Amino acid sequence: MESLNSVIQILKDRFDAQICEFCGDLSLMVAPGQLLDAVRTLRDEFGFDMLSSETASDYWPEVSPRFHVVYNFNSLKGRRRLSLRVPVDGANPVIPTIEPIFPNANWHEREIWDMFGIRFEGHSDMRRLLMPYDWEGHPLRKDYPLGYEEPQFSFNFDDIAKRKHRGGYEEA
Amino acid sequence: MFQQTEVTLDELRHLVSDRALTGETVLLNMGPQHPSTHGVLRLLLELDGETVINCIPDIGFLHTGIEKNMEAKTYEKAAVMTDRLDYLNTIGNNLVYCLAIEKLAGLDVPPRAEAIRVILTELQRISSHLVWLGTHALDMAAMSTFLYCFREREMILDIMEMCSGQRMMTTYFRPGGLWRDIPVGFETAVRQFIRMFPARIDQYEALLTKNPIFLDRTKHIGVISADEAIRWGLTGPSLRGSGPDYDIRKVTPYSGYEQYEFEVPTATGGDVYARYFVRMEEMRQSLRIIQQALDKLPFGPVRSNNRKYAPPPRAELGVSMEAVIHHFKLWTEGFSLPKGAVYMPVESPRGELGVYLESDGGPKPQRVHYRTPSFVHLQALPLLSKGHLVADLVAIIGSVDIVLGDADR
């Protein structure tokens, strides 16, 4: 079996990915267009047979990329883990779903749609999961306030006015 | 603008079979206040007579926005919220969050704190399994087991209270160690518990393991193969009931689990009974771990002495100006973690409990995500329950051991 480092080298060359290492956790940054191929390669060639977790992170006010979707794959036999990160554009947050490859991505992706408003193309059931069906907005976005109103003073009035939540939510 | 949406039969069309639309099968709502859904789980069942054709879980009734709230708190203050996720495994939630912070910060934990963490986590595993066993048996009309289980669980909660002052929401583990050292009498109480408990497990087994009614209700019910279980991301006893001996305590040991001898019980049936069998055996293994950890419990400090992350002891505040400054900085601004992201998995009573923690270099987390076993296991419920009777569905829900606070966060 190849070592984790050579797996990463192979993926890097094949999918033009970037390697990030932090605290011993290795992750690969791949473009949304190559996600499906990369995930399929991980499962079929390198034995990463379980999708452990899938989540997202919002880097607002950056726009391009505004989000990262983070996948964590686990290889039960190889006893190792690997993360993939996919940058997502803020103006048009759409990436392909990996549900056909890992069926348990279904709920993870519904949760990400619910919380971050990232749409997964080809997903079988893109409904909200945790929030009520008629909820407006996506709560885990950084421009979504926590529920209390920030006090505006003369020195930060404009700053807060800019990011104030107005009930409605503009869809991109 | 966002469209107001209501779920109509049209929208469920792709989830139910065509027979539901012609009225051949019945759509029945189960929950969210049904006692055997173990919390606020709502299931939309498609039934043909009493046979489950499809089951569509609906979660989110206990969603409290904890992940969002944690982003607005400093790392140490956010630890209090982690207890509220999985209210049967509060210590485990603390543990995984602290481990993620320690991994990100490169913070060392004293050996005594690690050993105490292991003891309490394993006690918590037993208490969580006791709640599971009691309610699971109660769902199948075995009332007495429930009473016995809760009697023993109370002893564990007393030990928790002894350490932290709280029975359930302990927040006893803090980044870098523990809140304070264990009190006098802790060791006696734990030793008394592990001396008494093996006989109690035998009592539960005497009530259930060979009980013909229990066997009828659990054998060959909710079967899942090892391959399917892996494909659907099942972990913990739900996976080990199908064969694979995957246990994170063995595969990537944390908190010094590599020092203790224990076995990873597995079963091959993949049914409700196999999962029951694995959990019962796990309680015995937990006792072994606690025994070993108690026997070689080292002396020493229980919290890291890295003053950038852990506050100085109270006594130092009167004599050291530096201690005052550290204390002030830690309780106002909080500590900052280096920029980066880690994923930290541990073995919770239910399966793989993972934290994805991302820091932007400031004193508050950029993103905390809890990968919770209940969330992932609930997703596989339709797969487990198709073709079984409604009464068996109750047994299946019990066997995957879900906690809705864990699933909804």
mmCIF file of N, CA and C in Angstrom, chain A residues 22-23 25 43 49-59 70 72 74-76 79 81 83 85 100-108 110-111 113 115-116 124-125 127-131 133-142 144-146 148 168-171, chain B residues 1-2 4-7 11-12 14-15 42 56-61 63 67-69 71-72 103-105 229-235 239 244-246 248 250-252 338-345 352 356 358 365-367 369 371 375-376 378-379 407-409:
data_model
loop_
_atom_site.group_PDB
_atom_site.id
_atom_site.type_symbol
_atom_site.label_atom_id
_atom_site.label_comp_id
_atom_site.label_asym_id
_atom_site.label_seq_id
_atom_site.Cartn_x
_atom_site.Cartn_y
_atom_site.Cartn_z
ATOM 1 N N PHE A 22 -1.096 20.880 8.260
ATOM 2 C CA PHE A 22 -1.179 21.624 9.502
ATOM 3 C C PHE A 22 -1.357 20.661 10.655
ATOM 4 N N CYS A 23 -0.474 20.743 11.651
ATOM 5 C CA CYS A 23 -0.546 19.896 12.840
ATOM 6 C C CYS A 23 -0.653 18.425 12.467
ATOM 7 N N ASP A 25 -2.190 17.078 10.133
ATOM 8 C CA ASP A 25 -3.346 16.785 9.294
ATOM 9 C C ASP A 25 -3.035 17.213 7.876
ATOM 10 N N ARG A 43 -11.567 6.797 -3.401
ATOM 11 C CA ARG A 43 -12.306 5.617 -2.958
ATOM 12 C C ARG A 43 -11.838 4.367 -3.684
ATOM 13 N N ASP A 49 -12.685 4.396 2.170
ATOM 14 C CA ASP A 49 -14.017 3.850 1.947
ATOM 15 C C ASP A 49 -15.120 4.515 2.762
ATOM 16 N N MET A 50 -14.774 5.469 3.608
ATOM 17 C CA MET A 50 -15.824 6.095 4.414
ATOM 18 C C MET A 50 -15.707 7.615 4.367
ATOM 19 N N LEU A 51 -16.849 8.256 4.139
ATOM 20 C CA LEU A 51 -16.880 9.713 4.261
ATOM 21 C C LEU A 51 -17.155 10.015 5.725
ATOM 22 N N SER A 52 -16.147 10.540 6.424
ATOM 23 C CA SER A 52 -16.317 10.763 7.852
ATOM 24 C C SER A 52 -17.148 12.007 8.107
ATOM 25 N N SER A 53 -16.729 13.092 7.502
ATOM 26 C CA SER A 53 -17.481 14.308 7.758
ATOM 27 C C SER A 53 -17.396 15.216 6.555
ATOM 28 N N GLU A 54 -18.374 16.069 6.437
ATOM 29 C CA GLU A 54 -18.368 17.043 5.359
ATOM 30 C C GLU A 54 -18.940 18.315 5.944
ATOM 31 N N THR A 55 -18.216 19.389 5.820
ATOM 32 C CA THR A 55 -18.715 20.630 6.372
ATOM 33 C C THR A 55 -18.172 21.792 5.553
ATOM 34 N N ALA A 56 -18.489 23.002 5.965
ATOM 35 C CA ALA A 56 -18.037 24.162 5.205
ATOM 36 C C ALA A 56 -17.567 25.233 6.169
ATOM 37 N N SER A 57 -16.886 26.211 5.621
ATOM 38 C CA SER A 57 -16.420 27.329 6.417
ATOM 39 C C SER A 57 -16.580 28.589 5.565
ATOM 40 N N ASP A 58 -16.995 29.665 6.216
ATOM 41 C CA ASP A 58 -17.301 30.895 5.482
ATOM 42 C C ASP A 58 -16.206 31.922 5.751
ATOM 43 N N TYR A 59 -15.622 32.478 4.688
ATOM 44 C CA TYR A 59 -14.558 33.464 4.859
ATOM 45 C C TYR A 59 -15.023 34.867 4.493
ATOM 46 N N VAL A 70 -15.244 21.291 3.217
ATOM 47 C CA VAL A 70 -14.183 20.418 3.710
ATOM 48 C C VAL A 70 -14.713 18.998 3.851
ATOM 49 N N ASN A 72 -13.786 15.014 4.917
ATOM 50 C CA ASN A 72 -12.807 14.187 5.612
ATOM 51 C C ASN A 72 -13.086 12.724 5.277
ATOM 52 N N ASN A 74 -12.001 8.615 5.429
ATOM 53 C CA ASN A 74 -11.373 7.687 6.340
ATOM 54 C C ASN A 74 -11.162 6.362 5.612
ATOM 55 N N SER A 75 -9.985 5.802 5.771
ATOM 56 C CA SER A 75 -9.740 4.485 5.220
ATOM 57 C C SER A 75 -9.660 3.508 6.371
ATOM 58 N N LEU A 76 -10.671 2.635 6.476
ATOM 59 C CA LEU A 76 -10.743 1.726 7.624
ATOM 60 C C LEU A 76 -9.609 0.713 7.605
ATOM 61 N N ARG A 79 -6.234 2.638 7.847
ATOM 62 C CA ARG A 79 -6.149 3.351 9.115
ATOM 63 C C ARG A 79 -5.535 4.735 8.937
ATOM 64 N N ARG A 81 -6.463 9.013 7.414
ATOM 65 C CA ARG A 81 -7.491 9.982 7.035
ATOM 66 C C ARG A 81 -6.911 11.001 6.081
ATOM 67 N N SER A 83 -8.131 14.886 4.188
ATOM 68 C CA SER A 83 -9.145 15.915 3.979
ATOM 69 C C SER A 83 -9.020 16.489 2.576
ATOM 70 N N ARG A 85 -10.332 19.928 0.445
ATOM 71 C CA ARG A 85 -10.989 21.228 0.565
ATOM 72 C C ARG A 85 -11.340 21.697 -0.835
ATOM 73 N N PRO A 100 -23.642 10.313 -5.215
ATOM 74 C CA PRO A 100 -23.571 9.023 -5.909
ATOM 75 C C PRO A 100 -22.370 8.182 -5.472
ATOM 76 N N ILE A 101 -21.320 8.818 -4.954
ATOM 77 C CA ILE A 101 -20.123 8.064 -4.558
ATOM 78 C C ILE A 101 -20.234 7.635 -3.101
ATOM 79 N N PHE A 102 -20.633 8.563 -2.236
ATOM 80 C CA PHE A 102 -20.830 8.265 -0.817
ATOM 81 C C PHE A 102 -22.264 8.644 -0.444
ATOM 82 N N PRO A 103 -23.161 7.649 -0.301
ATOM 83 C CA PRO A 103 -24.574 8.001 -0.067
ATOM 84 C C PRO A 103 -24.796 8.818 1.198
ATOM 85 N N ASN A 104 -23.892 8.689 2.182
ATOM 86 C CA ASN A 104 -24.155 9.432 3.416
ATOM 87 C C ASN A 104 -23.793 10.907 3.287
ATOM 88 N N ALA A 105 -23.351 11.334 2.096
ATOM 89 C CA ALA A 105 -23.154 12.770 1.890
ATOM 90 C C ALA A 105 -24.497 13.487 1.825
ATOM 91 N N ASN A 106 -25.565 12.723 1.615
ATOM 92 C CA ASN A 106 -26.888 13.317 1.451
ATOM 93 C C ASN A 106 -27.214 14.330 2.549
ATOM 94 N N TRP A 107 -27.224 13.883 3.786
ATOM 95 C CA TRP A 107 -27.606 14.777 4.880
ATOM 96 C C TRP A 107 -26.554 15.847 5.131
ATOM 97 N N HIS A 108 -25.275 15.465 5.001
ATOM 98 C CA HIS A 108 -24.226 16.467 5.211
ATOM 99 C C HIS A 108 -24.418 17.624 4.248
ATOM 100 N N ARG A 110 -27.223 18.455 2.679
ATOM 101 C CA ARG A 110 -28.450 19.195 3.005
ATOM 102 C C ARG A 110 -28.186 20.170 4.148
ATOM 103 N N GLU A 111 -27.376 19.733 5.103
ATOM 104 C CA GLU A 111 -27.063 20.621 6.234
ATOM 105 C C GLU A 111 -26.255 21.824 5.751
ATOM 106 N N TRP A 113 -26.264 23.131 2.746
ATOM 107 C CA TRP A 113 -27.193 24.008 2.014
ATOM 108 C C TRP A 113 -28.005 24.833 3.012
ATOM 109 N N MET A 115 -27.297 25.635 6.151
ATOM 110 C CA MET A 115 -26.532 26.529 7.017
ATOM 111 C C MET A 115 -25.705 27.561 6.234
ATOM 112 N N PHE A 116 -25.240 27.192 5.044
ATOM 113 C CA PHE A 116 -24.356 28.091 4.298
ATOM 114 C C PHE A 116 -24.938 28.544 2.963
ATOM 115 N N SER A 124 -30.127 14.617 -4.681
ATOM 116 C CA SER A 124 -31.449 14.027 -4.890
ATOM 117 C C SER A 124 -32.544 14.713 -4.079
ATOM 118 N N ASP A 125 -32.198 15.459 -3.069
ATOM 119 C CA ASP A 125 -33.230 15.927 -2.142
ATOM 120 C C ASP A 125 -32.755 17.212 -1.452
ATOM 121 N N ARG A 127 -33.508 19.771 0.275
ATOM 122 C CA ARG A 127 -34.389 20.521 1.178
ATOM 123 C C ARG A 127 -33.585 20.942 2.393
ATOM 124 N N ARG A 128 -34.145 21.892 3.170
ATOM 125 C CA ARG A 128 -33.507 22.233 4.433
ATOM 126 C C ARG A 128 -33.549 21.030 5.353
ATOM 127 N N LEU A 129 -32.561 20.934 6.248
ATOM 128 C CA LEU A 129 -32.532 19.775 7.138
ATOM 129 C C LEU A 129 -32.839 20.166 8.579
ATOM 130 N N LEU A 130 -32.099 21.139 9.102
ATOM 131 C CA LEU A 130 -32.244 21.461 10.528
ATOM 132 C C LEU A 130 -33.189 22.630 10.776
ATOM 133 N N MET A 131 -33.120 23.647 9.929
ATOM 134 C CA MET A 131 -33.968 24.820 10.147
ATOM 135 C C MET A 131 -35.375 24.535 9.607
ATOM 136 N N TYR A 133 -38.766 24.768 7.371
ATOM 137 C CA TYR A 133 -38.831 24.844 5.909
ATOM 138 C C TYR A 133 -38.933 26.275 5.408
ATOM 139 N N ASP A 134 -39.612 27.150 6.180
ATOM 140 C CA ASP A 134 -39.852 28.504 5.679
ATOM 141 C C ASP A 134 -38.826 29.501 6.225
ATOM 142 N N TRP A 135 -37.719 29.027 6.726
ATOM 143 C CA TRP A 135 -36.696 29.907 7.270
ATOM 144 C C TRP A 135 -36.047 30.716 6.167
ATOM 145 N N GLU A 136 -35.707 31.953 6.508
ATOM 146 C CA GLU A 136 -35.033 32.796 5.521
ATOM 147 C C GLU A 136 -33.581 32.942 5.898
ATOM 148 N N GLY A 137 -32.710 32.823 4.927
ATOM 149 C CA GLY A 137 -31.292 33.013 5.183
ATOM 150 C C GLY A 137 -30.604 31.728 5.595
ATOM 151 N N HIS A 138 -29.291 31.814 5.749
ATOM 152 C CA HIS A 138 -28.483 30.640 6.066
ATOM 153 C C HIS A 138 -27.635 30.963 7.287
ATOM 154 N N PRO A 139 -28.010 30.422 8.449
ATOM 155 C CA PRO A 139 -27.508 30.914 9.735
ATOM 156 C C PRO A 139 -25.996 30.865 9.953
ATOM 157 N N LEU A 140 -25.291 29.918 9.367
ATOM 158 C CA LEU A 140 -23.864 29.849 9.696
ATOM 159 C C LEU A 140 -23.009 30.740 8.811
ATOM 160 N N ARG A 141 -23.628 31.492 7.921
ATOM 161 C CA ARG A 141 -22.852 32.479 7.169
ATOM 162 C C ARG A 141 -22.400 33.570 8.126
ATOM 163 N N LYS A 142 -21.236 34.113 7.847
ATOM 164 C CA LYS A 142 -20.672 35.082 8.784
ATOM 165 C C LYS A 142 -21.444 36.405 8.778
ATOM 166 N N TYR A 144 -24.590 36.635 8.824
ATOM 167 C CA TYR A 144 -25.882 36.372 9.469
ATOM 168 C C TYR A 144 -25.690 36.605 10.963
ATOM 169 N N PRO A 145 -26.426 37.574 11.546
ATOM 170 C CA PRO A 145 -26.157 37.905 12.953
ATOM 171 C C PRO A 145 -26.617 36.800 13.893
ATOM 172 N N LEU A 146 -26.078 36.850 15.093
ATOM 173 C CA LEU A 146 -26.321 35.785 16.058
ATOM 174 C C LEU A 146 -27.702 35.871 16.695
ATOM 175 N N TYR A 148 -28.855 38.849 18.337
ATOM 176 C CA TYR A 148 -28.992 40.124 19.031
ATOM 177 C C TYR A 148 -28.581 41.233 18.089
ATOM 178 N N GLY A 168 -35.033 39.631 4.924
ATOM 179 C CA GLY A 168 -34.969 38.960 3.634
ATOM 180 C C GLY A 168 -33.553 38.572 3.310
ATOM 181 N N TYR A 169 -33.417 37.793 2.302
ATOM 182 C CA TYR A 169 -32.084 37.374 1.948
ATOM 183 C C TYR A 169 -31.964 37.359 0.434
ATOM 184 N N GLU A 170 -30.976 38.098 -0.075
ATOM 185 C CA GLU A 170 -30.818 38.183 -1.533
ATOM 186 C C GLU A 170 -30.163 36.918 -2.035
ATOM 187 N N GLU A 171 -30.868 36.226 -2.882
ATOM 188 C CA GLU A 171 -30.255 35.055 -3.493
ATOM 189 C C GLU A 171 -29.339 35.483 -4.622
ATOM 190 N N MET B 1 -35.494 36.966 -3.931
ATOM 191 C CA MET B 1 -35.840 36.718 -2.530
ATOM 192 C C MET B 1 -36.145 35.241 -2.305
ATOM 193 N N PHE B 2 -36.053 34.870 -1.053
ATOM 194 C CA PHE B 2 -36.295 33.490 -0.706
ATOM 195 C C PHE B 2 -37.788 33.185 -0.793
ATOM 196 N N GLN B 4 -41.161 31.353 0.258
ATOM 197 C CA GLN B 4 -41.739 30.623 1.385
ATOM 198 C C GLN B 4 -42.110 29.232 0.899
ATOM 199 N N THR B 5 -41.682 28.239 1.630
ATOM 200 C CA THR B 5 -41.957 26.881 1.154
ATOM 201 C C THR B 5 -42.718 26.088 2.202
ATOM 202 N N GLU B 6 -43.637 25.285 1.731
ATOM 203 C CA GLU B 6 -44.298 24.335 2.612
ATOM 204 C C GLU B 6 -44.166 22.976 1.955
ATOM 205 N N VAL B 7 -44.016 21.964 2.778
ATOM 206 C CA VAL B 7 -43.848 20.652 2.162
ATOM 207 C C VAL B 7 -45.210 20.129 1.754
ATOM 208 N N GLU B 11 -43.835 17.640 -3.268
ATOM 209 C CA GLU B 11 -42.401 17.707 -2.996
ATOM 210 C C GLU B 11 -41.861 16.405 -2.436
ATOM 211 N N LEU B 12 -42.745 15.630 -1.823
ATOM 212 C CA LEU B 12 -42.305 14.352 -1.271
ATOM 213 C C LEU B 12 -42.373 13.250 -2.313
ATOM 214 N N HIS B 14 -40.690 12.375 -4.798
ATOM 215 C CA HIS B 14 -39.499 11.603 -5.107
ATOM 216 C C HIS B 14 -39.029 10.757 -3.920
ATOM 217 N N LEU B 15 -39.655 10.949 -2.761
ATOM 218 C CA LEU B 15 -39.219 10.200 -1.582
ATOM 219 C C LEU B 15 -40.111 8.996 -1.288
ATOM 220 N N ARG B 42 -38.859 13.009 14.257
ATOM 221 C CA ARG B 42 -40.114 12.772 13.533
ATOM 222 C C ARG B 42 -39.823 11.856 12.368
ATOM 223 N N ILE B 56 -38.968 8.207 6.335
ATOM 224 C CA ILE B 56 -38.250 9.451 6.032
ATOM 225 C C ILE B 56 -38.031 10.202 7.335
ATOM 226 N N PRO B 57 -36.812 10.178 7.873
ATOM 227 C CA PRO B 57 -36.573 10.888 9.129
ATOM 228 C C PRO B 57 -36.576 12.399 8.914
ATOM 229 N N ASP B 58 -37.104 13.107 9.878
ATOM 230 C CA ASP B 58 -37.128 14.567 9.825
ATOM 231 C C ASP B 58 -36.515 15.040 11.140
ATOM 232 N N ILE B 59 -35.375 15.713 11.064
ATOM 233 C CA ILE B 59 -34.726 16.137 12.296
ATOM 234 C C ILE B 59 -34.661 17.663 12.344
ATOM 235 N N GLY B 60 -34.131 18.189 13.416
ATOM 236 C CA GLY B 60 -33.979 19.635 13.539
ATOM 237 C C GLY B 60 -34.851 20.233 14.628
ATOM 238 N N PHE B 61 -35.657 19.405 15.301
ATOM 239 C CA PHE B 61 -36.533 19.955 16.344
ATOM 240 C C PHE B 61 -35.738 20.391 17.578
ATOM 241 N N HIS B 63 -32.614 21.670 17.234
ATOM 242 C CA HIS B 63 -31.484 22.454 16.739
ATOM 243 C C HIS B 63 -31.369 23.732 17.561
ATOM 244 N N GLU B 67 -23.211 25.512 17.108
ATOM 245 C CA GLU B 67 -22.010 25.783 16.307
ATOM 246 C C GLU B 67 -21.880 27.278 16.031
ATOM 247 N N LYS B 68 -22.996 27.921 15.770
ATOM 248 C CA LYS B 68 -22.971 29.371 15.523
ATOM 249 C C LYS B 68 -22.597 30.113 16.808
ATOM 250 N N ASN B 69 -23.191 29.688 17.911
ATOM 251 C CA ASN B 69 -22.925 30.343 19.192
ATOM 252 C C ASN B 69 -21.460 30.243 19.590
ATOM 253 N N GLU B 71 -18.940 30.252 17.722
ATOM 254 C CA GLU B 71 -18.106 31.189 16.961
ATOM 255 C C GLU B 71 -18.057 32.561 17.619
ATOM 256 N N ALA B 72 -19.006 32.845 18.497
ATOM 257 C CA ALA B 72 -19.061 34.154 19.123
ATOM 258 C C ALA B 72 -18.446 34.147 20.519
ATOM 259 N N LYS B 103 -4.511 19.952 20.040
ATOM 260 C CA LYS B 103 -3.813 19.591 18.813
ATOM 261 C C LYS B 103 -3.438 20.856 18.031
ATOM 262 N N LEU B 104 -4.372 21.784 17.975
ATOM 263 C CA LEU B 104 -4.136 23.021 17.230
ATOM 264 C C LEU B 104 -3.056 23.872 17.903
ATOM 265 N N ALA B 105 -3.063 23.878 19.238
ATOM 266 C CA ALA B 105 -2.129 24.733 19.958
ATOM 267 C C ALA B 105 -0.810 24.028 20.251
ATOM 268 N N ALA B 229 -22.674 -0.795 5.907
ATOM 269 C CA ALA B 229 -22.451 0.029 7.095
ATOM 270 C C ALA B 229 -21.321 1.021 6.844
ATOM 271 N N ILE B 230 -20.265 0.569 6.177
ATOM 272 C CA ILE B 230 -19.142 1.469 5.894
ATOM 273 C C ILE B 230 -19.561 2.523 4.875
ATOM 274 N N ARG B 231 -20.311 2.076 3.847
ATOM 275 C CA ARG B 231 -20.768 3.021 2.825
ATOM 276 C C ARG B 231 -21.625 4.129 3.441
ATOM 277 N N TRP B 232 -22.422 3.785 4.435
ATOM 278 C CA TRP B 232 -23.285 4.781 5.064
ATOM 279 C C TRP B 232 -22.611 5.479 6.238
ATOM 280 N N GLY B 233 -21.349 5.188 6.482
ATOM 281 C CA GLY B 233 -20.607 5.926 7.486
ATOM 282 C C GLY B 233 -20.898 5.514 8.921
ATOM 283 N N LEU B 234 -21.468 4.313 9.117
ATOM 284 C CA LEU B 234 -21.748 3.873 10.483
ATOM 285 C C LEU B 234 -20.439 3.608 11.227
ATOM 286 N N THR B 235 -20.392 3.970 12.488
ATOM 287 C CA THR B 235 -19.204 3.750 13.298
ATOM 288 C C THR B 235 -19.638 3.232 14.667
ATOM 289 N N LEU B 239 -21.315 -0.234 13.798
ATOM 290 C CA LEU B 239 -20.452 -0.835 12.777
ATOM 291 C C LEU B 239 -19.902 -2.174 13.272
ATOM 292 N N PRO B 244 -16.618 -5.401 11.329
ATOM 293 C CA PRO B 244 -15.315 -4.722 11.413
ATOM 294 C C PRO B 244 -14.965 -4.328 12.853
ATOM 295 N N ASP B 245 -13.681 -4.509 13.204
ATOM 296 C CA ASP B 245 -13.298 -4.197 14.589
ATOM 297 C C ASP B 245 -12.689 -2.795 14.659
ATOM 298 N N TYR B 246 -13.367 -1.845 14.058
ATOM 299 C CA TYR B 246 -12.806 -0.500 13.982
ATOM 300 C C TYR B 246 -13.157 0.297 15.239
ATOM 301 N N ILE B 248 -11.656 3.742 17.321
ATOM 302 C CA ILE B 248 -10.684 4.830 17.221
ATOM 303 C C ILE B 248 -9.711 4.812 18.398
ATOM 304 N N LYS B 250 -8.256 2.300 19.498
ATOM 305 C CA LYS B 250 -7.164 1.411 19.111
ATOM 306 C C LYS B 250 -6.402 1.940 17.900
ATOM 307 N N VAL B 251 -7.142 2.489 16.932
ATOM 308 C CA VAL B 251 -6.536 2.857 15.648
ATOM 309 C C VAL B 251 -5.677 4.113 15.780
ATOM 310 N N THR B 252 -6.240 5.156 16.324
ATOM 311 C CA THR B 252 -5.452 6.368 16.572
ATOM 312 C C THR B 252 -5.657 6.767 18.027
ATOM 313 N N PRO B 338 -3.058 29.299 16.760
ATOM 314 C CA PRO B 338 -2.463 29.554 15.446
ATOM 315 C C PRO B 338 -3.463 29.274 14.328
ATOM 316 N N LYS B 339 -3.286 29.984 13.235
ATOM 317 C CA LYS B 339 -4.211 29.845 12.119
ATOM 318 C C LYS B 339 -4.102 28.448 11.509
ATOM 319 N N GLY B 340 -5.224 27.811 11.292
ATOM 320 C CA GLY B 340 -5.196 26.479 10.701
ATOM 321 C C GLY B 340 -6.448 25.708 11.055
ATOM 322 N N ALA B 341 -6.524 24.476 10.574
ATOM 323 C CA ALA B 341 -7.706 23.652 10.812
ATOM 324 C C ALA B 341 -7.289 22.230 11.141
ATOM 325 N N VAL B 342 -7.984 21.626 12.105
ATOM 326 C CA VAL B 342 -7.727 20.222 12.427
ATOM 327 C C VAL B 342 -9.046 19.473 12.501
ATOM 328 N N TYR B 343 -8.958 18.168 12.269
ATOM 329 C CA TYR B 343 -10.106 17.289 12.495
ATOM 330 C C TYR B 343 -9.684 16.276 13.540
ATOM 331 N N MET B 344 -10.420 16.215 14.627
ATOM 332 C CA MET B 344 -10.045 15.339 15.745
ATOM 333 C C MET B 344 -11.179 14.365 16.024
ATOM 334 N N PRO B 345 -10.979 13.071 15.761
ATOM 335 C CA PRO B 345 -12.021 12.089 16.065
ATOM 336 C C PRO B 345 -11.755 11.347 17.380
ATOM 337 N N GLU B 352 -18.063 7.395 16.032
ATOM 338 C CA GLU B 352 -17.027 8.399 15.837
ATOM 339 C C GLU B 352 -17.597 9.793 16.083
ATOM 340 N N TYR B 356 -14.305 19.302 13.837
ATOM 341 C CA TYR B 356 -13.523 20.056 12.866
ATOM 342 C C TYR B 356 -13.386 21.459 13.442
ATOM 343 N N GLU B 358 -11.514 25.134 13.206
ATOM 344 C CA GLU B 358 -10.717 25.994 12.352
ATOM 345 C C GLU B 358 -10.502 27.314 13.072
ATOM 346 N N PRO B 365 -13.167 30.871 17.719
ATOM 347 C CA PRO B 365 -13.058 29.943 16.587
ATOM 348 C C PRO B 365 -13.693 30.501 15.316
ATOM 349 N N GLN B 366 -13.058 30.229 14.189
ATOM 350 C CA GLN B 366 -13.652 30.603 12.906
ATOM 351 C C GLN B 366 -14.770 29.637 12.563
ATOM 352 N N ARG B 367 -14.579 28.354 12.901
ATOM 353 C CA ARG B 367 -15.609 27.368 12.616
ATOM 354 C C ARG B 367 -15.398 26.178 13.533
ATOM 355 N N HIS B 369 -17.182 22.451 13.910
ATOM 356 C CA HIS B 369 -18.207 21.545 13.417
ATOM 357 C C HIS B 369 -18.109 20.235 14.170
ATOM 358 N N ARG B 371 -18.958 16.486 14.081
ATOM 359 C CA ARG B 371 -19.429 15.356 13.283
ATOM 360 C C ARG B 371 -19.974 14.362 14.285
ATOM 361 N N PHE B 375 -26.229 11.757 14.023
ATOM 362 C CA PHE B 375 -26.617 12.383 12.764
ATOM 363 C C PHE B 375 -26.408 11.409 11.615
ATOM 364 N N VAL B 376 -25.230 10.779 11.603
ATOM 365 C CA VAL B 376 -24.893 9.885 10.506
ATOM 366 C C VAL B 376 -25.723 8.601 10.582
ATOM 367 N N LEU B 378 -28.709 8.162 11.900
ATOM 368 C CA LEU B 378 -30.125 8.383 11.589
ATOM 369 C C LEU B 378 -30.377 8.320 10.100
ATOM 370 N N GLN B 379 -29.366 8.739 9.346
ATOM 371 C CA GLN B 379 -29.496 8.738 7.904
ATOM 372 C C GLN B 379 -29.686 7.328 7.359
ATOM 373 N N ALA B 407 -27.775 14.756 17.238
ATOM 374 C CA ALA B 407 -28.057 14.824 15.808
ATOM 375 C C ALA B 407 -28.345 16.254 15.362
ATOM 376 N N ASP B 408 -29.063 17.011 16.182
ATOM 377 C CA ASP B 408 -29.521 18.338 15.754
ATOM 378 C C ASP B 408 -28.552 19.462 16.093
ATOM 379 N N ARG B 409 -27.798 19.284 17.124
ATOM 380 C CA ARG B 409 -26.819 20.276 17.577
ATOM 381 C C ARG B 409 -27.437 21.671 17.752
#
